[in-house]
Coordinates of C-alpha atoms in Angstrom, one line a residue:
M1046 CA 83.6 -39.9 -16.4
L1047 CA 83.5 -39.2 -20.2
R1048 CA 79.8 -40.6 -20.4
I1049 CA 79.0 -38.3 -17.7
I1050 CA 80.8 -35.2 -19.3
A1051 CA 79.1 -36.4 -22.5
T1052 CA 76.0 -36.1 -20.8
I1053 CA 76.4 -33.0 -19.4
R1054 CA 77.3 -31.4 -22.7
K1055 CA 74.5 -32.9 -24.2
E1056 CA 72.0 -31.3 -21.8
W1057 CA 74.0 -28.0 -22.1
L1058 CA 73.1 -28.4 -26.1
L1059 CA 69.7 -29.1 -25.6
L1060 CA 69.2 -26.2 -23.1
R1061 CA 71.1 -23.8 -25.5
R1062 CA 68.8 -24.7 -28.8
D1063 CA 65.8 -23.2 -26.8
K1064 CA 67.6 -19.8 -26.2
A1065 CA 64.3 -17.8 -25.2
G1066 CA 63.6 -20.6 -22.7
L1067 CA 67.2 -20.4 -21.5
A1068 CA 66.7 -16.7 -21.0
L1069 CA 63.3 -17.2 -19.2
L1070 CA 64.7 -19.5 -17.1
F1071 CA 66.9 -17.4 -15.4
A1072 CA 65.1 -13.7 -16.2
M1073 CA 61.6 -14.5 -14.8
P1074 CA 62.8 -15.4 -11.3
L1075 CA 64.9 -12.4 -10.8
V1076 CA 61.4 -10.2 -12.0
L1077 CA 59.5 -12.4 -10.0
I1078 CA 61.9 -11.8 -6.6
T1079 CA 62.1 -7.8 -7.4
V1080 CA 58.2 -7.7 -7.7
M1081 CA 57.5 -9.8 -4.8
A1082 CA 60.0 -8.0 -2.5
L1083 CA 58.7 -4.7 -3.3
I1084 CA 54.7 -5.6 -3.1
Q1085 CA 55.6 -7.3 0.3
D1086 CA 57.6 -4.8 1.8
A1087 CA 55.2 -2.8 3.5
P1088 CA 52.9 -5.6 4.9
F1089 CA 56.5 -7.2 6.4
K1090 CA 57.3 -3.8 8.3
D1091 CA 55.9 -4.2 11.6
Y1092 CA 54.6 -1.4 14.0
Q1093 CA 57.8 -0.4 15.3
E1094 CA 59.5 0.4 11.7
V1095 CA 56.3 2.6 10.6
Q1096 CA 55.8 6.0 11.8
F1097 CA 52.2 7.0 12.7
D1098 CA 50.5 10.5 13.3
I1099 CA 49.0 10.5 16.7
L1100 CA 46.5 12.9 17.8
T1101 CA 46.7 14.5 21.5
V1102 CA 43.9 16.6 23.2
D1103 CA 45.3 18.1 26.3
N1104 CA 42.6 19.1 28.4
D1105 CA 44.8 18.6 31.6
H1106 CA 48.0 20.8 31.2
G1107 CA 49.4 18.7 33.9
R1108 CA 52.2 16.1 34.3
L1109 CA 50.3 13.4 32.8
A1110 CA 50.0 14.9 29.3
R1111 CA 53.6 15.5 29.3
Y1112 CA 54.6 12.3 30.0
V1113 CA 52.3 10.9 27.4
R1114 CA 53.5 13.3 24.7
E1115 CA 57.3 12.6 25.7
G1116 CA 57.0 9.1 25.8
L1117 CA 55.0 8.7 22.6
Q1118 CA 57.7 11.1 20.7
Q1119 CA 61.1 9.2 22.6
G1120 CA 59.8 5.9 20.7
G1121 CA 60.3 7.2 17.4
Q1122 CA 57.0 5.3 16.6
F1123 CA 54.6 8.4 16.8
H1124 CA 54.6 11.5 15.4
V1125 CA 52.4 13.4 17.9
I1126 CA 50.1 16.5 16.7
D1127 CA 48.6 18.7 19.1
S1128 CA 47.4 21.5 17.2
I1129 CA 46.1 22.3 13.5
D1130 CA 47.0 25.7 12.1
G1131 CA 48.7 26.6 15.1
Q1132 CA 45.4 26.2 17.2
P1133 CA 45.1 23.6 20.0
L1134 CA 43.2 20.7 18.8
S1135 CA 40.1 20.1 20.6
E1136 CA 38.4 16.7 21.5
E1137 CA 35.4 17.5 18.6
Q1138 CA 38.0 18.1 16.0
A1139 CA 40.4 15.0 16.7
K1140 CA 37.3 12.5 16.7
E1141 CA 35.8 13.8 13.5
M1142 CA 39.5 13.6 12.0
V1143 CA 39.9 9.7 13.3
A1144 CA 36.2 9.2 12.1
E1145 CA 36.9 10.3 8.6
G1146 CA 40.2 8.0 8.5
K1147 CA 42.7 10.6 8.6
Y1148 CA 44.4 9.6 11.4
K1149 CA 44.4 6.3 13.2
I1150 CA 44.1 7.4 16.9
S1151 CA 43.5 10.1 19.0
I1152 CA 44.1 10.5 22.6
T1153 CA 42.4 13.0 25.0
I1154 CA 43.9 13.6 28.6
P1155 CA 40.9 14.8 30.5
K1156 CA 41.0 17.9 32.9
G1157 CA 41.8 17.0 36.3
A1158 CA 43.9 14.0 35.6
T1159 CA 47.2 14.7 37.0
A1160 CA 45.2 16.2 40.0
E1161 CA 43.4 13.2 40.6
I1162 CA 46.8 10.9 40.6
V1163 CA 48.5 13.5 43.0
S1164 CA 45.3 13.0 45.3
N1165 CA 45.5 9.2 45.0
A1166 CA 49.1 9.3 45.9
N1167 CA 48.7 11.7 48.8
K1168 CA 45.9 9.1 50.1
I1169 CA 48.5 6.4 49.7
V1170 CA 51.0 8.5 51.5
N1171 CA 48.7 9.3 54.3
D1172 CA 47.5 5.8 55.1
I1173 CA 51.3 4.8 55.3
S1174 CA 51.9 7.7 57.6
K1175 CA 49.1 6.9 59.9
R1176 CA 50.3 3.3 60.3
M1177 CA 54.2 4.8 61.2
G1178 CA 52.8 7.2 63.5
L1179 CA 53.6 10.4 61.6
P1180 CA 51.5 13.6 62.1
S1181 CA 51.8 15.5 59.0
Q1182 CA 49.0 14.7 56.4
L1183 CA 49.0 15.6 52.7
P1184 CA 45.8 17.2 51.2
V1185 CA 43.4 14.8 49.7
K1186 CA 40.4 15.6 47.1
A1187 CA 36.7 14.6 48.1
L1188 CA 35.8 11.4 46.4
S1189 CA 34.2 12.1 43.2
N1190 CA 31.1 10.0 41.3
D1191 CA 33.0 10.0 37.9
S1192 CA 36.3 8.3 37.7
L1193 CA 38.9 10.1 35.2
A1194 CA 39.7 8.0 32.0
V1195 CA 42.5 8.9 29.4
Q1196 CA 39.9 8.7 26.2
L1197 CA 41.1 6.7 22.9
Y1198 CA 39.2 7.1 19.7
F1199 CA 40.9 4.5 17.0
D1200 CA 39.9 4.6 13.4
P1201 CA 37.6 1.5 12.6
A1202 CA 39.8 -0.1 10.2
A1203 CA 42.8 0.0 13.0
K1204 CA 44.2 -3.7 13.3
K1205 CA 43.8 -5.1 16.5
A1206 CA 47.5 -5.5 17.1
F1207 CA 48.0 -2.0 16.9
K1208 CA 45.1 -1.2 19.2
S1209 CA 46.6 -3.6 22.0
A1210 CA 50.0 -1.7 21.2
I1211 CA 48.6 1.6 21.9
H1212 CA 46.8 0.4 24.9
Q1213 CA 50.1 -1.4 26.3
A1214 CA 51.9 2.0 25.9
L1215 CA 49.5 4.2 27.5
D1216 CA 49.3 2.0 30.4
N1217 CA 53.0 2.0 30.7
F1218 CA 52.9 5.8 30.7
L1219 CA 50.1 5.9 33.6
T1220 CA 51.8 3.4 35.7
Q1221 CA 55.0 5.7 35.4
V1222 CA 53.1 8.8 36.1
E1223 CA 51.5 7.5 39.1
T1224 CA 54.7 5.4 40.6
D1225 CA 56.7 8.7 40.0
L1226 CA 54.4 10.9 42.2
L1227 CA 54.0 8.3 44.7
L1228 CA 57.6 8.0 45.1
E1229 CA 57.9 12.1 45.5
R1230 CA 55.2 12.1 48.1
I1231 CA 57.0 9.5 50.1
Q1232 CA 60.1 11.2 49.7
L1233 CA 58.3 14.8 50.6
Q1234 CA 56.7 13.4 53.9
L1235 CA 59.8 11.3 55.1
R1236 CA 61.6 14.8 54.8
S1237 CA 59.3 16.7 56.6
R1238 CA 60.1 14.2 59.5
D1239 CA 63.8 14.5 59.2
S1240 CA 64.1 18.1 58.1
L1241 CA 67.8 18.0 59.5
N1242 CA 68.9 15.5 56.8
Q1243 CA 67.0 16.9 54.1
D1244 CA 70.1 17.5 52.0
T1245 CA 71.8 14.2 52.2
F1246 CA 68.0 12.4 51.9
P1247 CA 69.0 9.3 49.0
A1248 CA 66.6 9.4 46.3
I1249 CA 64.3 6.7 46.1
R1250 CA 65.5 4.2 43.0
L1251 CA 62.6 2.1 42.1
K1252 CA 64.1 0.0 39.1
A1253 CA 67.1 -2.1 40.6
V1254 CA 66.7 -4.8 37.7
A1255 CA 67.4 -3.8 34.2
L1256 CA 66.2 -5.6 30.9
R1257 CA 68.9 -6.2 28.7
E1258 CA 68.8 -8.1 25.2
T1259 CA 71.2 -10.2 23.9
S1260 CA 71.3 -12.2 20.8
L1261 CA 72.0 -15.6 20.6
G1262 CA 73.4 -16.3 17.5
E1263 CA 77.3 -17.7 17.3
G1264 CA 80.3 -16.2 15.3
K1265 CA 80.4 -12.4 14.1
Q1266 CA 77.1 -10.6 15.5
I1267 CA 75.2 -8.9 12.8
D1268 CA 71.7 -6.9 13.1
V1269 CA 69.5 -8.9 10.8
I1270 CA 65.8 -8.9 11.0
S1271 CA 63.3 -10.5 9.1
N1272 CA 62.0 -7.9 6.2
S1273 CA 60.6 -8.4 2.8
V1274 CA 64.1 -9.0 1.4
Q1275 CA 65.3 -11.4 3.8
H1276 CA 62.0 -13.5 3.5
N1277 CA 61.0 -13.1 -0.2
V1278 CA 64.9 -13.5 -1.8
P1279 CA 65.8 -16.5 -0.3
A1280 CA 62.1 -18.1 -0.5
W1281 CA 61.3 -17.1 -4.2
S1282 CA 65.0 -18.4 -5.0
I1283 CA 64.2 -22.2 -3.7
F1284 CA 60.7 -21.8 -5.5
A1285 CA 62.2 -20.9 -8.8
M1286 CA 64.9 -23.6 -8.5
F1287 CA 62.2 -25.9 -8.3
F1288 CA 60.9 -25.0 -11.2
I1289 CA 63.9 -26.6 -13.1
V1290 CA 61.6 -29.7 -13.1
I1291 CA 59.8 -28.3 -16.2
P1292 CA 62.9 -28.5 -18.8
I1293 CA 64.0 -31.6 -17.0
A1294 CA 61.0 -33.5 -17.4
G1295 CA 60.2 -31.9 -20.9
N1296 CA 63.6 -33.2 -22.0
M1297 CA 63.0 -36.5 -20.4
I1298 CA 59.9 -37.4 -22.0
R1299 CA 61.2 -35.9 -25.5
E1300 CA 64.2 -38.2 -25.0
R1301 CA 62.0 -41.2 -24.8
E1302 CA 59.4 -40.1 -27.8
D1303 CA 62.0 -39.5 -30.2
G1304 CA 64.5 -42.5 -29.4
S1305 CA 67.3 -41.0 -28.3
L1306 CA 66.9 -42.4 -24.6
V1307 CA 67.1 -45.7 -26.0
R1308 CA 69.7 -45.3 -28.0
M1309 CA 72.0 -43.8 -24.7
K1310 CA 71.2 -46.8 -23.1
L1311 CA 72.7 -49.0 -26.0
I1312 CA 76.1 -47.4 -25.3
P1313 CA 78.3 -49.5 -23.4
G1314 CA 78.7 -48.9 -20.1
N1315 CA 76.5 -47.9 -16.9
F1316 CA 73.2 -46.2 -17.4
L1317 CA 73.9 -44.4 -13.8
S1318 CA 76.3 -42.4 -15.2
V1319 CA 74.0 -40.6 -17.7
L1320 CA 72.1 -39.7 -14.7
T1321 CA 74.8 -38.6 -12.7
G1322 CA 75.7 -36.4 -15.6
K1323 CA 72.0 -35.0 -16.0
L1324 CA 72.2 -34.5 -12.1
L1325 CA 75.2 -32.3 -11.8
F1326 CA 74.4 -30.2 -15.0
F1327 CA 71.1 -29.4 -13.4
V1328 CA 72.4 -28.7 -10.0
G1329 CA 74.9 -26.4 -11.7
I1330 CA 72.0 -24.6 -13.3
C1331 CA 69.9 -24.4 -9.8
T1332 CA 73.2 -23.1 -8.0
V1333 CA 73.8 -20.3 -10.6
Q1334 CA 70.0 -19.5 -10.6
F1335 CA 70.3 -19.1 -6.4
Y1336 CA 73.5 -16.9 -6.5
L1337 CA 71.9 -14.8 -9.4
M1338 CA 68.9 -14.1 -7.4
I1339 CA 71.3 -13.5 -4.5
L1340 CA 72.7 -10.7 -6.2
V1341 CA 69.4 -9.0 -6.8
G1342 CA 69.1 -8.9 -3.3
L1343 CA 72.6 -7.5 -2.4
Y1344 CA 72.8 -5.1 -5.3
L1345 CA 69.5 -4.3 -7.0
L1346 CA 66.9 -4.2 -4.3
P1347 CA 69.0 -1.7 -2.1
Q1348 CA 68.6 0.5 -5.3
L1349 CA 65.0 0.4 -5.3
G1350 CA 64.9 1.6 -1.5
L1351 CA 64.7 -1.9 0.0
P1352 CA 66.7 -3.3 2.8
K1353 CA 70.0 -4.7 1.9
L1354 CA 70.0 -8.9 1.9
Q1355 CA 72.1 -10.2 4.9
V1356 CA 73.8 -13.5 4.1
G1357 CA 75.0 -14.5 7.0
V1358 CA 78.5 -15.3 8.2
D1359 CA 79.0 -19.1 6.7
H1360 CA 79.2 -18.9 2.8
A1361 CA 80.4 -22.6 2.4
A1362 CA 77.4 -23.8 4.5
G1363 CA 75.1 -21.5 2.3
F1364 CA 76.8 -23.2 -0.9
L1365 CA 75.9 -26.3 0.4
V1366 CA 72.6 -25.6 1.1
A1367 CA 71.9 -24.0 -2.5
A1368 CA 73.5 -27.3 -4.1
S1369 CA 71.3 -29.5 -2.0
I1370 CA 68.2 -27.8 -2.6
G1371 CA 69.2 -27.9 -6.3
V1372 CA 69.8 -32.0 -6.0
T1373 CA 66.5 -32.3 -4.5
A1374 CA 64.8 -30.1 -7.3
T1375 CA 66.6 -31.9 -9.8
A1376 CA 65.7 -35.4 -8.5
Y1377 CA 62.2 -34.3 -8.5
G1378 CA 62.4 -33.4 -12.0
I1379 CA 64.0 -36.7 -13.1
L1380 CA 61.1 -38.4 -11.2
I1381 CA 58.3 -36.6 -13.0
G1382 CA 60.0 -37.1 -16.2
T1383 CA 60.0 -41.0 -15.6
I1384 CA 56.6 -41.2 -14.3
F1385 CA 54.6 -39.4 -16.7
K1386 CA 54.2 -40.1 -20.5
T1387 CA 53.4 -36.9 -22.2
P1388 CA 55.0 -33.1 -21.8
N1389 CA 51.2 -32.0 -21.0
Q1390 CA 50.9 -34.6 -18.2
A1391 CA 54.4 -33.7 -16.5
L1392 CA 54.3 -29.8 -17.0
N1393 CA 51.1 -29.5 -15.6
F1394 CA 51.5 -31.9 -12.6
G1395 CA 55.0 -30.5 -12.1
A1396 CA 54.1 -26.6 -12.3
V1397 CA 50.8 -27.1 -9.8
S1398 CA 52.6 -29.7 -7.7
I1399 CA 55.4 -26.8 -7.1
V1400 CA 53.2 -24.1 -6.2
I1401 CA 51.4 -26.4 -3.7
L1402 CA 54.6 -27.4 -2.2
S1403 CA 55.8 -23.6 -2.0
A1404 CA 52.3 -22.4 -0.7
I1405 CA 52.1 -24.9 2.3
G1406 CA 56.0 -24.7 3.1
G1407 CA 56.1 -21.1 3.8
I1408 CA 57.3 -19.3 0.5
W1409 CA 54.3 -17.1 0.1
I1410 CA 54.0 -16.4 3.8
P1411 CA 55.8 -17.6 6.6
L1412 CA 55.3 -20.6 8.1
E1413 CA 55.0 -19.2 11.7
I1414 CA 52.0 -17.3 11.0
M1415 CA 50.1 -20.1 9.5
P1416 CA 47.4 -22.4 11.7
E1417 CA 49.0 -24.8 13.4
S1418 CA 47.7 -27.8 11.5
M1419 CA 48.9 -26.1 8.4
Q1420 CA 52.5 -26.0 10.0
L1421 CA 52.6 -29.7 10.5
I1422 CA 51.7 -30.1 7.1
G1423 CA 54.0 -27.6 5.7
R1424 CA 56.8 -29.1 7.5
L1425 CA 56.9 -31.9 5.3
S1426 CA 57.4 -29.8 2.0
P1427 CA 61.3 -29.7 0.7
L1428 CA 60.9 -26.0 0.3
S1429 CA 60.3 -25.7 3.9
W1430 CA 63.2 -27.5 4.8
G1431 CA 65.2 -25.4 2.2
L1432 CA 63.9 -22.1 3.4
D1433 CA 64.6 -23.1 7.2
A1434 CA 68.3 -23.8 6.1
I1435 CA 68.9 -20.6 4.1
N1436 CA 67.4 -18.7 7.6
D1437 CA 69.4 -20.5 9.6
I1438 CA 72.9 -19.1 8.0
Y1439 CA 71.1 -15.6 6.8
L1440 CA 69.1 -15.0 9.8
R1441 CA 70.5 -16.6 12.6
N1442 CA 74.5 -16.7 11.5
G1443 CA 74.2 -20.3 11.9
H1444 CA 77.2 -22.4 10.8
I1445 CA 77.0 -25.9 8.8
R1446 CA 76.0 -27.8 11.9
Y1447 CA 72.7 -25.9 12.2
V1448 CA 71.8 -27.1 8.9
L1449 CA 72.9 -30.9 8.8
P1450 CA 69.5 -32.1 9.7
D1451 CA 67.7 -30.0 6.5
L1452 CA 70.6 -30.9 4.3
A1453 CA 70.3 -34.6 5.3
K1454 CA 66.6 -34.3 4.8
L1455 CA 67.0 -32.9 1.1
L1456 CA 69.6 -35.2 0.1
G1457 CA 67.7 -38.1 1.4
C1458 CA 64.2 -37.1 -0.3
G1459 CA 66.6 -36.3 -3.3
G1460 CA 67.9 -39.8 -3.0
A1461 CA 64.4 -41.6 -2.3
M1462 CA 63.2 -39.8 -5.7
L1463 CA 65.8 -40.9 -7.8
L1464 CA 65.7 -44.5 -6.4
V1465 CA 61.7 -44.6 -7.4
A1466 CA 62.6 -42.9 -10.7
A1467 CA 65.0 -46.0 -11.1
V1468 CA 62.2 -48.5 -10.0
V1469 CA 59.8 -47.3 -12.7
E1470 CA 62.4 -47.0 -15.4
Q1471 CA 63.4 -50.7 -14.7
R1472 CA 59.9 -51.7 -14.6
R1473 CA 59.1 -49.7 -17.9
I1474 CA 62.5 -51.5 -19.7
G1475 CA 60.9 -55.1 -18.7

């Protein structure tokens, strides 16, 4: 135990001598998280969170245009503009402004669109009435050669996903208008057949089954969505924790070069206790680092206009995950410091390898949007295991059993790296 305590004290003294390095060890990750969260805030917002100005030209002045306008406004996603300087917008004006990039989209409702829908509904009702033997016929327009269509104009720079969302929304509005008008015509026809019961005629209800969303998380339910803060704070915290390999590897190589490592091995007792002390000290540093960065997400980023970090409901599980990531990062640093002979070799390999592991492990961009082949490779990265475990707790309100597989992989990987480091060190001594 005394050797463990002495090793922890020795590592603290070494770290404290380099005050600038110690400050950078804690300060740089905080700056990194703040900058990355601010930069990636806009790309992480999906179209549901961003309000777009949308031009509408109403040449119909009927029910279809009203449905489209009200439907777009009700969702809160679009700000509908149908006039400029108090004058109704013309189709040519709308096309020009979209082409110049001032607006993303323009929608033109053609003249006679609602009448065309009514005529089509009447035709369907007449067909049904004829089959039922009903005499009354609703008016139907003569077929025109040119079919009417709602005209869309998109900014050439608009994303494909945005266009698809607009198409889907407008298609829903058209279907809703056509269905409502068809039901109205059917009710009208049935009432005319049984006029004595007109007052008690029941309304036709088309939607019999509703759609309901229920969260699958256990425990206390909180509304958590993935955003720039929820991704960047845990992700870059893990990235910064793994950069502990730089001071660890540097210290180990310096100890080997100045002979202090030999003197420590000559002290009576098991050398494993020295490694244990080194592991405990740097895991403690990593854990402190992690929670400092979590505090940034909880208190600093909301002051900068970003969402507040949600940390789930099981804080003990979160602490275990942070400590396990610290074990893996420290073991990686010990392995690097054992294998390489010079500081230049160790620091260059350590820094570049962490950047690569973080890139493929979903730290920079979420793993889910990578190509499938890269996802398979990325899931081998310890940083990916740590990020998955943190997301299970913070985003899915998971408990300790959710993260046991990731904890096992992190601790197993850390143990394997320490074993390899011990074998390499033993061969070097032999």
